[in-house]
Short mmCIF file of C-alpha atoms (C1' of nucleotides) in Angstrom, two decimals:
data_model
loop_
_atom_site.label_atom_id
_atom_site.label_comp_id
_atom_site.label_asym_id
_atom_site.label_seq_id
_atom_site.Cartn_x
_atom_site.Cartn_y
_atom_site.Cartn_z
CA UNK A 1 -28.10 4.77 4.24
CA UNK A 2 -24.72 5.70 5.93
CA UNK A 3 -22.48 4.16 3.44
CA UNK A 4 -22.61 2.01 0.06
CA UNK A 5 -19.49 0.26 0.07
CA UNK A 6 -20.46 -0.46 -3.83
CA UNK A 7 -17.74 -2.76 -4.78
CA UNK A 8 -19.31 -3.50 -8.02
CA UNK A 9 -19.86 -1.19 -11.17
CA UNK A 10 -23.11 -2.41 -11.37
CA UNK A 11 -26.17 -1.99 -9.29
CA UNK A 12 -30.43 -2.28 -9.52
CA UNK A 13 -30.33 1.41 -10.86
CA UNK A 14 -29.68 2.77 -14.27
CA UNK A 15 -29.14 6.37 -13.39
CA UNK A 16 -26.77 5.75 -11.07
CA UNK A 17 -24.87 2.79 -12.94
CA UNK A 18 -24.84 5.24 -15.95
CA UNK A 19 -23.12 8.37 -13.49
CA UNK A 20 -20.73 5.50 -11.98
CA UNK A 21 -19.71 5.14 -15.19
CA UNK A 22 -18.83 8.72 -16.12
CA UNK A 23 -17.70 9.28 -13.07
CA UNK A 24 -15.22 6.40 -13.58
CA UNK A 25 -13.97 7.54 -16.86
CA UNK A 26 -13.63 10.80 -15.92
CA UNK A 27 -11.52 10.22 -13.37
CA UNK A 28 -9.30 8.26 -15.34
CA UNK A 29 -8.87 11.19 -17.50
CA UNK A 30 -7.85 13.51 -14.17
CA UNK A 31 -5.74 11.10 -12.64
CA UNK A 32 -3.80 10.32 -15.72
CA UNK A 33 -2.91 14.00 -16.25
CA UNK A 34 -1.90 14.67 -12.86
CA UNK A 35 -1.59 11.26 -10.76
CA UNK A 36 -3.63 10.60 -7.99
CA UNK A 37 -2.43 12.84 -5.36
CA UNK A 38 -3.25 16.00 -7.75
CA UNK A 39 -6.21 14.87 -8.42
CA UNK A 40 -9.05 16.68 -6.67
CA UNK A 41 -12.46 14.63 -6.31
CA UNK A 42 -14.00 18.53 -6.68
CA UNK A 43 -11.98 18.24 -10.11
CA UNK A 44 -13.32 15.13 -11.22
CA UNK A 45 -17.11 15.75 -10.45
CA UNK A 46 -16.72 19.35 -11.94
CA UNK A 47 -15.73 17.22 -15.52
CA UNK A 48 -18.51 14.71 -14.87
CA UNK A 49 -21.03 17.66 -13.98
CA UNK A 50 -22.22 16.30 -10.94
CA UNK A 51 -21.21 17.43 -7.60
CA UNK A 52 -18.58 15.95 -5.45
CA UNK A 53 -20.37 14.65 -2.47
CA UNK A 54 -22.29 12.73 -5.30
CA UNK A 55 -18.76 9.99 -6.44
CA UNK A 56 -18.62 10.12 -2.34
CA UNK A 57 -21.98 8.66 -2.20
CA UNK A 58 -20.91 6.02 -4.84
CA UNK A 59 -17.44 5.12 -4.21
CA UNK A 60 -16.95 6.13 -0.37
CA UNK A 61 -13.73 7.58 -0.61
CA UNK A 62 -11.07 8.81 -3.29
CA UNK A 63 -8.49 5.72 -2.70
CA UNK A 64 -11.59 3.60 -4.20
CA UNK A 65 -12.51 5.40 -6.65
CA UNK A 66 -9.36 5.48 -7.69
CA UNK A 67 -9.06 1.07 -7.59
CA UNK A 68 -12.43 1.10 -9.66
CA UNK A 69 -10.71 3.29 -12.13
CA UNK A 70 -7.93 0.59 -12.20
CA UNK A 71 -9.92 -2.00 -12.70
CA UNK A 72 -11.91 -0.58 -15.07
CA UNK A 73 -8.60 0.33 -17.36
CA UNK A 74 -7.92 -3.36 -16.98
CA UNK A 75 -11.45 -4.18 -19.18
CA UNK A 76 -10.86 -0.85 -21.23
CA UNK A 77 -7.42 -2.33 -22.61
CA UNK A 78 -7.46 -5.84 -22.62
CA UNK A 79 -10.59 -6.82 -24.54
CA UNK A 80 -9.77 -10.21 -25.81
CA UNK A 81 -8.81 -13.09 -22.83
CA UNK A 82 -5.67 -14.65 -23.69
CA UNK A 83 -5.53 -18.57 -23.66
CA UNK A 84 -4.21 -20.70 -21.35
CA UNK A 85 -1.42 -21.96 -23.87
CA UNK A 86 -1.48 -19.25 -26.78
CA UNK A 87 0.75 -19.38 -29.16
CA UNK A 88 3.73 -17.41 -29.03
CA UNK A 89 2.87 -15.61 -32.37
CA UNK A 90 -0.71 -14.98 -31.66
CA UNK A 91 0.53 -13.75 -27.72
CA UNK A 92 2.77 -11.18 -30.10
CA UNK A 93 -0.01 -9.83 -32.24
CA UNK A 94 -2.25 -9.80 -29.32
CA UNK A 95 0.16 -7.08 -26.86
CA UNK A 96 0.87 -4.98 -30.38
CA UNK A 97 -2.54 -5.12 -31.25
CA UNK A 98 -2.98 -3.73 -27.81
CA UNK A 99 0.10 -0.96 -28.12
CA UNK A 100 -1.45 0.12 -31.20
CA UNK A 101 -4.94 0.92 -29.81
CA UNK A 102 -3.30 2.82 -27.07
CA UNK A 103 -1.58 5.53 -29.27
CA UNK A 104 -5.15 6.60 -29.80
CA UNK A 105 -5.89 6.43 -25.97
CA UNK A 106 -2.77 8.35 -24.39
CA UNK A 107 -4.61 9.30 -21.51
CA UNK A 108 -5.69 5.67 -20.50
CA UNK A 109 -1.54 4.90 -21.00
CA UNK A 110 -0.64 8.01 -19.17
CA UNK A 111 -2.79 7.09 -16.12
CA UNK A 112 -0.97 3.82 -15.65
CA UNK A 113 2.38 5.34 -16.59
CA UNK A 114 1.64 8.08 -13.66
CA UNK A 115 0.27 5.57 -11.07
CA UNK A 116 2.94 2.83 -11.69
CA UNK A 117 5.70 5.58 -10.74
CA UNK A 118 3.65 7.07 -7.98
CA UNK A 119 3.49 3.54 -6.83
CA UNK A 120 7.19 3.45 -6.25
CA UNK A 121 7.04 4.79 -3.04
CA UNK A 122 5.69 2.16 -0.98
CA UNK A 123 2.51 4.12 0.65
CA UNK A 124 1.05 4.60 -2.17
CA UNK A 125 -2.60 3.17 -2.44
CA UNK A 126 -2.63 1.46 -5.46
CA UNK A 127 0.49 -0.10 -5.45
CA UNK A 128 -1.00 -3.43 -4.57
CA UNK A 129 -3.22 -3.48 -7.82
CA UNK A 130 -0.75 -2.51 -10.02
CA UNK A 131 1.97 -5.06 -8.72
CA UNK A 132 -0.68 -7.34 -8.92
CA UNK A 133 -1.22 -6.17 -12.46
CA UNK A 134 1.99 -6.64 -13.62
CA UNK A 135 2.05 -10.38 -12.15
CA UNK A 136 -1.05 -11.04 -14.24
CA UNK A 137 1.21 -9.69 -17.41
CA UNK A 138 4.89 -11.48 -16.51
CA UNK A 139 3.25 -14.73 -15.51
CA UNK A 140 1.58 -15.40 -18.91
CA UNK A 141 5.15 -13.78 -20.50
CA UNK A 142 6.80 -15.89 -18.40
CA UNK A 143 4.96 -19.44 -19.45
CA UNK A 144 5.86 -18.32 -23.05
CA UNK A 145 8.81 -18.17 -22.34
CA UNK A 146 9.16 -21.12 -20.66
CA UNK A 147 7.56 -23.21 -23.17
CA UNK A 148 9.64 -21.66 -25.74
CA UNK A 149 12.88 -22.91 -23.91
CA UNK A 150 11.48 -26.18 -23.61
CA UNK A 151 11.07 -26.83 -27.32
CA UNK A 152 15.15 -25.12 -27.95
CA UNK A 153 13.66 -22.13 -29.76
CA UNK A 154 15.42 -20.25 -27.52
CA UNK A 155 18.17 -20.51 -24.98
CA UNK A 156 18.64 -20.35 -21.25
CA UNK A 157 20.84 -16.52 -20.42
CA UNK A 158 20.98 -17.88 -16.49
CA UNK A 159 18.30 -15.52 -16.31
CA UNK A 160 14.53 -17.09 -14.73
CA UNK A 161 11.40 -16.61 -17.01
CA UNK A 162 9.83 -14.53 -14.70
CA UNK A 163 13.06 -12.16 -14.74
CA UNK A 164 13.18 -12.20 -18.52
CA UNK A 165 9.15 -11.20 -18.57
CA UNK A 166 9.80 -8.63 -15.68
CA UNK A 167 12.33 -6.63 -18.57
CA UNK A 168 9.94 -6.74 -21.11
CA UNK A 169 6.99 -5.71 -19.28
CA UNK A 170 9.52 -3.08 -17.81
CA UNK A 171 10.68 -2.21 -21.51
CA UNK A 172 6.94 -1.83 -22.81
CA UNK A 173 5.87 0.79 -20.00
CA UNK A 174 9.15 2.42 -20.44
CA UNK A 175 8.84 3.10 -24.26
CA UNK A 176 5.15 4.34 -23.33
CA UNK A 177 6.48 7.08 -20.75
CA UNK A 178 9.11 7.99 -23.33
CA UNK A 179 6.63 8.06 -26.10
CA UNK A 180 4.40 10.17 -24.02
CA UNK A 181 7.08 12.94 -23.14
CA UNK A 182 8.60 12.82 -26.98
CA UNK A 183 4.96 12.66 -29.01
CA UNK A 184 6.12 10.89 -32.02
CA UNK A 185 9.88 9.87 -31.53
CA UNK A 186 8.91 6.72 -30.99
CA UNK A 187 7.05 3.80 -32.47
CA UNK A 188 5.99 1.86 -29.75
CA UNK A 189 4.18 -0.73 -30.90
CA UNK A 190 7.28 -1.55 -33.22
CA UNK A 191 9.28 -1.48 -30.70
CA UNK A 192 7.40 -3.61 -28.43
CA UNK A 193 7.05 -6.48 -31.19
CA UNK A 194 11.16 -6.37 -31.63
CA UNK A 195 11.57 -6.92 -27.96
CA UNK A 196 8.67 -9.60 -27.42
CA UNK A 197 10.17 -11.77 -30.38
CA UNK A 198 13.74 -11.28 -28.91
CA UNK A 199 12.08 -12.65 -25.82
CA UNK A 200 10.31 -15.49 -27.43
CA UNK A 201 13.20 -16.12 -30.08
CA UNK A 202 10.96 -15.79 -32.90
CA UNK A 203 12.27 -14.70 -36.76
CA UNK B 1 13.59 43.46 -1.23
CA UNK B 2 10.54 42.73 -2.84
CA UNK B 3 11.30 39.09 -4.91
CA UNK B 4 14.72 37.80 -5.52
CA UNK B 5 14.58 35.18 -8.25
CA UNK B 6 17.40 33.42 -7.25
CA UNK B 7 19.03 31.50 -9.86
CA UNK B 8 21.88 30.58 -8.88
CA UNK B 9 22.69 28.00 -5.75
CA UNK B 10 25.77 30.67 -4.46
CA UNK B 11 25.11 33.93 -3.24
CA UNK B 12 27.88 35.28 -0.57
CA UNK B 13 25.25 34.71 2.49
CA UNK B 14 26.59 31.13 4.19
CA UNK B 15 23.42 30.32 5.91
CA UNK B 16 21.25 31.20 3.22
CA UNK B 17 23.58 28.95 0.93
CA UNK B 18 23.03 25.90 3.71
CA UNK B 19 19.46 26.29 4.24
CA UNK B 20 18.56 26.35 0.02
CA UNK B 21 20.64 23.20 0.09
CA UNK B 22 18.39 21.69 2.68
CA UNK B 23 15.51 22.75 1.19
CA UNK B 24 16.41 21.59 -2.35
CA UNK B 25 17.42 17.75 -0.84
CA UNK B 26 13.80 17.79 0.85
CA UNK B 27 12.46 19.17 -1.64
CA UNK B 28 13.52 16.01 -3.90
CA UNK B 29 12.15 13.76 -1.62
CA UNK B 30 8.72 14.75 -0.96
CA UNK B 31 8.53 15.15 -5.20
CA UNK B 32 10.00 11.73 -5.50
CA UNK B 33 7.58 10.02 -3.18
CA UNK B 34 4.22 12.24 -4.17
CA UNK B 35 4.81 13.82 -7.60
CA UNK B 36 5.10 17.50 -8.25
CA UNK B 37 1.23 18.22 -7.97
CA UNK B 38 1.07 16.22 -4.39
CA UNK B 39 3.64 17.56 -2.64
CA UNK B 40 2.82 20.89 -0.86
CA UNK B 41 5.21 23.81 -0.03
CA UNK B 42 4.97 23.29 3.94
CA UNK B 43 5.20 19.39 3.65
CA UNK B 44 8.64 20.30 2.61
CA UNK B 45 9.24 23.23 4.78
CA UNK B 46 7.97 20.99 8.13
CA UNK B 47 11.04 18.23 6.61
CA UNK B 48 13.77 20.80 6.77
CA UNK B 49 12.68 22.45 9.87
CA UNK B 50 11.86 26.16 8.37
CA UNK B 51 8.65 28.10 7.77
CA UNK B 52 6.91 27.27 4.24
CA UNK B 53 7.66 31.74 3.49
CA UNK B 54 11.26 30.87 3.90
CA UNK B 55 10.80 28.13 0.77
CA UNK B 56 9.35 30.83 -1.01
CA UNK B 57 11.81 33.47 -0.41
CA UNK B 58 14.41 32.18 -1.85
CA UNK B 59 12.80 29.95 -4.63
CA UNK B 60 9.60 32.51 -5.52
CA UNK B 61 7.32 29.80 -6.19
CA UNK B 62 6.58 26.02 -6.70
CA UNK B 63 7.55 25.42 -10.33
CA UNK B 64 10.96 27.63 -9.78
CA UNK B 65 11.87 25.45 -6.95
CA UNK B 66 11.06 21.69 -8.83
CA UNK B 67 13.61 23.03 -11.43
CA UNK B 68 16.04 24.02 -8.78
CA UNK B 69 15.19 20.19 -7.74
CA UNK B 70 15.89 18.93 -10.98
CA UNK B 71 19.12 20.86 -11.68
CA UNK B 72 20.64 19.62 -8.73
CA UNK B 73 19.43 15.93 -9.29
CA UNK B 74 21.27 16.12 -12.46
CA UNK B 75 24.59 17.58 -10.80
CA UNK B 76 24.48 14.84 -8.30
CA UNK B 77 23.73 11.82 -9.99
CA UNK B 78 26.05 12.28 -12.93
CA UNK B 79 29.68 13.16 -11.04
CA UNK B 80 31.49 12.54 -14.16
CA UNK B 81 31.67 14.44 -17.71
CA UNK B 82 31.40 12.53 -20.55
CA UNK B 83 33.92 13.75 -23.45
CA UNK B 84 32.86 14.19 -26.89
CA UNK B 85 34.26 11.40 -28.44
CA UNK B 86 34.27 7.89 -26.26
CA UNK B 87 34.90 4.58 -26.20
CA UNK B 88 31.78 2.49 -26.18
CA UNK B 89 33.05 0.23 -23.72
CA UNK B 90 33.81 3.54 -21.35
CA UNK B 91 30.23 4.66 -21.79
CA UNK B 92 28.98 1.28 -21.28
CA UNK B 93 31.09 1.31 -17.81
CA UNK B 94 30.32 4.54 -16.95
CA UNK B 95 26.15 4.60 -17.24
CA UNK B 96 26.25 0.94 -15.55
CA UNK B 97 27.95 2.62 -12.65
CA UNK B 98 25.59 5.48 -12.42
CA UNK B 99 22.47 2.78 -12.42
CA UNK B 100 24.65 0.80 -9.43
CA UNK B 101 25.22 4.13 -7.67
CA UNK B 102 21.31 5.23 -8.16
CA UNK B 103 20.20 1.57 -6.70
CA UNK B 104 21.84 3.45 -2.88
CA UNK B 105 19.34 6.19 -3.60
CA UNK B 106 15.91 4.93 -4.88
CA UNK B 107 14.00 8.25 -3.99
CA UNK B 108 16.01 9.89 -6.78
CA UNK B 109 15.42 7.37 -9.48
CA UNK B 110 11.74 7.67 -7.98
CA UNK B 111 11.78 11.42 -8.72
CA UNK B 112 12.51 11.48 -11.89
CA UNK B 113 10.58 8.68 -12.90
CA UNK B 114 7.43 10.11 -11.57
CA UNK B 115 8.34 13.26 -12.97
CA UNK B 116 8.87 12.34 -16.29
CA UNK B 117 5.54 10.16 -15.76
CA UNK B 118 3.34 13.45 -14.83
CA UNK B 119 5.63 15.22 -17.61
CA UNK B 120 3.41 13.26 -20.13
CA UNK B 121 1.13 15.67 -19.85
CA UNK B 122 1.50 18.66 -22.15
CA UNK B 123 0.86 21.16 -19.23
CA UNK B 124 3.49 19.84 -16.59
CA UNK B 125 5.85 23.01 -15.65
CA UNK B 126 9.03 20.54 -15.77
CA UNK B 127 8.40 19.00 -19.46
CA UNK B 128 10.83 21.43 -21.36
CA UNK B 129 13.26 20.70 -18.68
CA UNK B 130 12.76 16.72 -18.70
CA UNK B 131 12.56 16.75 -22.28
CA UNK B 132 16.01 18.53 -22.97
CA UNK B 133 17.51 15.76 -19.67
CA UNK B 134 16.19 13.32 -22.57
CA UNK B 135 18.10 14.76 -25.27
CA UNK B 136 21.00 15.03 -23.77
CA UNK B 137 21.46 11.47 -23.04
CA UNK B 138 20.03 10.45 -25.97
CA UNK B 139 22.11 12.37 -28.11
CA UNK B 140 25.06 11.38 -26.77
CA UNK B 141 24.29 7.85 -27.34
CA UNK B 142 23.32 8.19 -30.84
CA UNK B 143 26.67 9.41 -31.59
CA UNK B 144 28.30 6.55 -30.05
CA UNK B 145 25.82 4.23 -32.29
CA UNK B 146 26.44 6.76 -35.42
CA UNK B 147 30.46 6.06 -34.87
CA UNK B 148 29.74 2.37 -34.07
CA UNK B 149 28.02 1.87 -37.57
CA UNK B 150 30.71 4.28 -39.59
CA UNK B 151 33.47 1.18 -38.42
CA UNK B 152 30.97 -1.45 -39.00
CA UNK B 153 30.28 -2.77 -35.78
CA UNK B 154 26.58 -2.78 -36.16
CA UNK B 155 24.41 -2.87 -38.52
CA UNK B 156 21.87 -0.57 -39.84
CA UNK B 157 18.91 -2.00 -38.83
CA UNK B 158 16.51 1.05 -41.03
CA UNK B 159 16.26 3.21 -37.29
CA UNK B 160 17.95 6.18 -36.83
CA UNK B 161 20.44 6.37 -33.89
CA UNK B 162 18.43 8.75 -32.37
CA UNK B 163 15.50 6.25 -32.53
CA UNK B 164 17.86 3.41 -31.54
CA UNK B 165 18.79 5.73 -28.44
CA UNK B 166 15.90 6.92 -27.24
CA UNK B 167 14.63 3.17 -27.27
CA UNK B 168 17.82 2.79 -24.57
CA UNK B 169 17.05 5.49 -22.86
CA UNK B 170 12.92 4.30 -22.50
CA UNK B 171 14.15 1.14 -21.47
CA UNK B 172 16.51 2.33 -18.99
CA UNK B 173 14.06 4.41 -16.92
CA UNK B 174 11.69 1.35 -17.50
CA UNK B 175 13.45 -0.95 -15.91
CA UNK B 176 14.17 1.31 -13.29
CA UNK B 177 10.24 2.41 -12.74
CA UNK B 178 9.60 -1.27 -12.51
CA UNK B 179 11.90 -2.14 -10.03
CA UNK B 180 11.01 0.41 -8.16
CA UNK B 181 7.57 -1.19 -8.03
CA UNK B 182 8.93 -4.57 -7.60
CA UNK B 183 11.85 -4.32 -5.18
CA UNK B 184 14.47 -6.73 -5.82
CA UNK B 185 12.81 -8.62 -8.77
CA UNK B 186 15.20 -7.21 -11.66
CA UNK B 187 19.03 -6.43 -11.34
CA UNK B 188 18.95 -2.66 -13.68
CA UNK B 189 22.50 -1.60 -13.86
CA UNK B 190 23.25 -5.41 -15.44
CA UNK B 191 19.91 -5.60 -17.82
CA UNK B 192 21.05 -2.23 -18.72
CA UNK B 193 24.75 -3.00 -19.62
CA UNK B 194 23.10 -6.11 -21.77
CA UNK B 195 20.94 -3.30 -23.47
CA UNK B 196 23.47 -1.17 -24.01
CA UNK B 197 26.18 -3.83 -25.73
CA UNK B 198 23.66 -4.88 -27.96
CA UNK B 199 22.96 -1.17 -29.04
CA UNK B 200 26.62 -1.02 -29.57
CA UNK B 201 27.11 -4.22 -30.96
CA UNK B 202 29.48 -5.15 -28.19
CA UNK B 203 30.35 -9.04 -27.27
"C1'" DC C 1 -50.20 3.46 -6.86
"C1'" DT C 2 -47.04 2.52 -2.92
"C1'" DC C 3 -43.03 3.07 -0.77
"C1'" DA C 4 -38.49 1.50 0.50
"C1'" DA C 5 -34.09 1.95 -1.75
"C1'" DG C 6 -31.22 4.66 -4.27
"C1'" DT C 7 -29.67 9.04 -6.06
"C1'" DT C 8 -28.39 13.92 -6.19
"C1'" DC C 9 -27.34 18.28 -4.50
"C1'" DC C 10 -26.69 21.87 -0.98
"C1'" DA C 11 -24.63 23.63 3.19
"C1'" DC C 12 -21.19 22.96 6.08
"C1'" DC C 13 -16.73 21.47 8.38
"C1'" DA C 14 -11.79 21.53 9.86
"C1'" DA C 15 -7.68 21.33 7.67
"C1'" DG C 16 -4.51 22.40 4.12
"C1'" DT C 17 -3.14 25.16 -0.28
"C1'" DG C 18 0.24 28.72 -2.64
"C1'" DG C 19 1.34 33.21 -1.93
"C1'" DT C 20 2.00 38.21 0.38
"C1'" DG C 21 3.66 41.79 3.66
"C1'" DG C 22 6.16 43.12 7.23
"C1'" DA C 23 8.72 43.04 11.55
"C1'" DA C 24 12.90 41.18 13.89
"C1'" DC C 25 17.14 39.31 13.35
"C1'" DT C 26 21.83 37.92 11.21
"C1'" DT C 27 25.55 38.35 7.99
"C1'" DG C 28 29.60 40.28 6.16
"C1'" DA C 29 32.03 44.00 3.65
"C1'" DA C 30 33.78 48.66 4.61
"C1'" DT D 1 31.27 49.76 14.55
"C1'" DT D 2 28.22 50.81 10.87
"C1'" DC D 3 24.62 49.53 8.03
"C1'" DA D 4 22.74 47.89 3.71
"C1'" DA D 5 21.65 43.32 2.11
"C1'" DG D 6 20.02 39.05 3.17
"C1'" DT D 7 17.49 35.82 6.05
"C1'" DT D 8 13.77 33.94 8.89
"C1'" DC D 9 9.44 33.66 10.92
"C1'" DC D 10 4.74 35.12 12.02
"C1'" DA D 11 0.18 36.59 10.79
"C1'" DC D 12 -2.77 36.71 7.33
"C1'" DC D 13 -5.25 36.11 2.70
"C1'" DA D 14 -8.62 33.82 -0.45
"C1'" DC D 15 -9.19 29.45 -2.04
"C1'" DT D 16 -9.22 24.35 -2.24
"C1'" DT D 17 -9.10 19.90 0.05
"C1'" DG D 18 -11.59 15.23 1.46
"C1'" DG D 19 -15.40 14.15 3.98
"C1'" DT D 20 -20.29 14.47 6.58
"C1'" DG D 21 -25.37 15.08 7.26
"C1'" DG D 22 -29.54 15.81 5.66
"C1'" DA D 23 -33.34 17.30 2.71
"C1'" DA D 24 -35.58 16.70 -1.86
"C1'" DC D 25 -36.07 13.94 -5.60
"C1'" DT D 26 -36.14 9.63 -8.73
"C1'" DT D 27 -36.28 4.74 -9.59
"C1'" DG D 28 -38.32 0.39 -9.98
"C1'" DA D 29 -40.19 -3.93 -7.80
"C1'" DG D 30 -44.69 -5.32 -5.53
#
DNA sequence: CTCAAGTTCCACCAAGTGGTGGAACTTGAA
DNA sequence: TTCAAGTTCCACCACTTGGTGGAACTTGAG
């Protein structure tokens, strides 16, 4: 057995499925505190009690275990699956509903915070999945929009949907690093509802 | 000569003047691209052509040399003082020319914004020192939104102008993590002026 | 029960980490 | 020129890094 790629979280074993899984979310926890290249795999396994050769064995190398533990946030913080057309005032509860449960998670929001501006310089390993990531989150912004400028509720600035969803998604992580550095100056959630029904002309 | 702190940039020895210089613009790179926690001493000796000792000579140690990093990043990317009491319009000008000015020089947006990303976490070295950066722009926005309020121009909408600025301020560094991401997808300095006229209630 | 597949840890590796001490050299004021 | 102060590098320290190989053990389908 030289080496299980192990793209999956899940495998014919419970022991190791249930390990995978700490592993996962303690990782997450490191890597959110001190970004991926701080991150030790020595440091992770130490938190998970197992030994470090051990997340080797399941997830081959540290740039993969660190794309499970983005992929893994991804099902951690979006627990509902948003409709092809939603409506624009469900779409709006849906991301606050979503800020909301992340105050009580600031380590999940810190891990993204951390990789999305480690992922500004262009070697970094997970900048793929996290610009994908944001596409996911503009394009359904975008269509929103889009629909919402179709039926006059709101106008045309010159600007493209997709440029118009870029700023918001931009504005939401922003108020979440700012939030994290000044604990409590902030209401994000608030904030984020304000700029999403700017966006989608609502009230 | 056992450990000389070093505060100070000057001290009457030319070369040693240069060479902290060098080290200091390096140093801001290799932070920028890999965080404070992934960049090592002699990755940033080996890019300005000295021996990692010589770093530590005239910075003592890691942390005392990031917030050498930092205090020059702030000398260089604001050239201008603000006065106390401003037009909006010439603050408006003035932080849209910074964001043009910072587009030339993406690893020093990068810096900060990865900094202030790690910085989320209560243990970072440079949080007092990002934190106060924070308050100083902040503050001196709210005061501009305090005096824009006093003469009517905008209404109070039940947030404090130090809420209303640190919003600006999240949003700035936002859109400015996100395009860093996304190269060429959002225009900053002009989704910041729109942010900041509608702060101030102008056009 | 059998036994291949999967799991876990230990020992080890070469390379890199921040930091220290000291010797050799340069700078600049007197 | 003198010479203390400052600078630079080299050798070294204990420790950590990501990764490998293999032995001992556990799991679960037949």
């Amino acid at each position: 057995m030289p080496k299980p790629p192990t793209p999956s979280l899940t495998s014919g074993y419970a022991t190791g499925n249930a390990t995978k899984r700490l592993i996962v979310a303690r990782a997450a926890e490191a890597f959110a505190q001190k970004g991926f290249y701080g991150t030790s795999l020595r440091a992770i396994a130490r938190e998970a009690g197992v030994d470090h050769s051990t997340l080797l064995h399941h997830f081959g190398n540290k740039v993969a275990l660190l794309l499970a533990v983005i992929e893994w946030h991804d099902l951690q913080s979006t627990p509902m699956e948003w409709p092809e057309n939603i409506a624009p005032e469900t779409l709006v509860d849906g991301f606050v509903a979503v800020a909301r449960q992340n105050e009580s998670a600031p380590g999940l929001v810190n891990l993204l915070s951390t990789l999305s501006a480690e992922a500004g310089a262009s070697t970094h390993p997970a900048r793929p999945a996290l610009q994908q990531r944001h596409r996911v989150l503009t394009s359904i912004i975008a269509s929103t929009i889009r629909g919402r400028r179709e039926c006059g509720a709101v106008g045309d600035d010159g600007l493209s949907p997709e440029h118009c969803a870029a700023v918001v998604v931009a504005t939401w992580e922003g108020l979440q690093v700012y939030s994290a550095l000044h604990p409590g100056e902030l209401d994000v959630p608030a904030q984020l509802e304000q700029t999403l029904k700017r966006a989608f002309g609502l009230s």
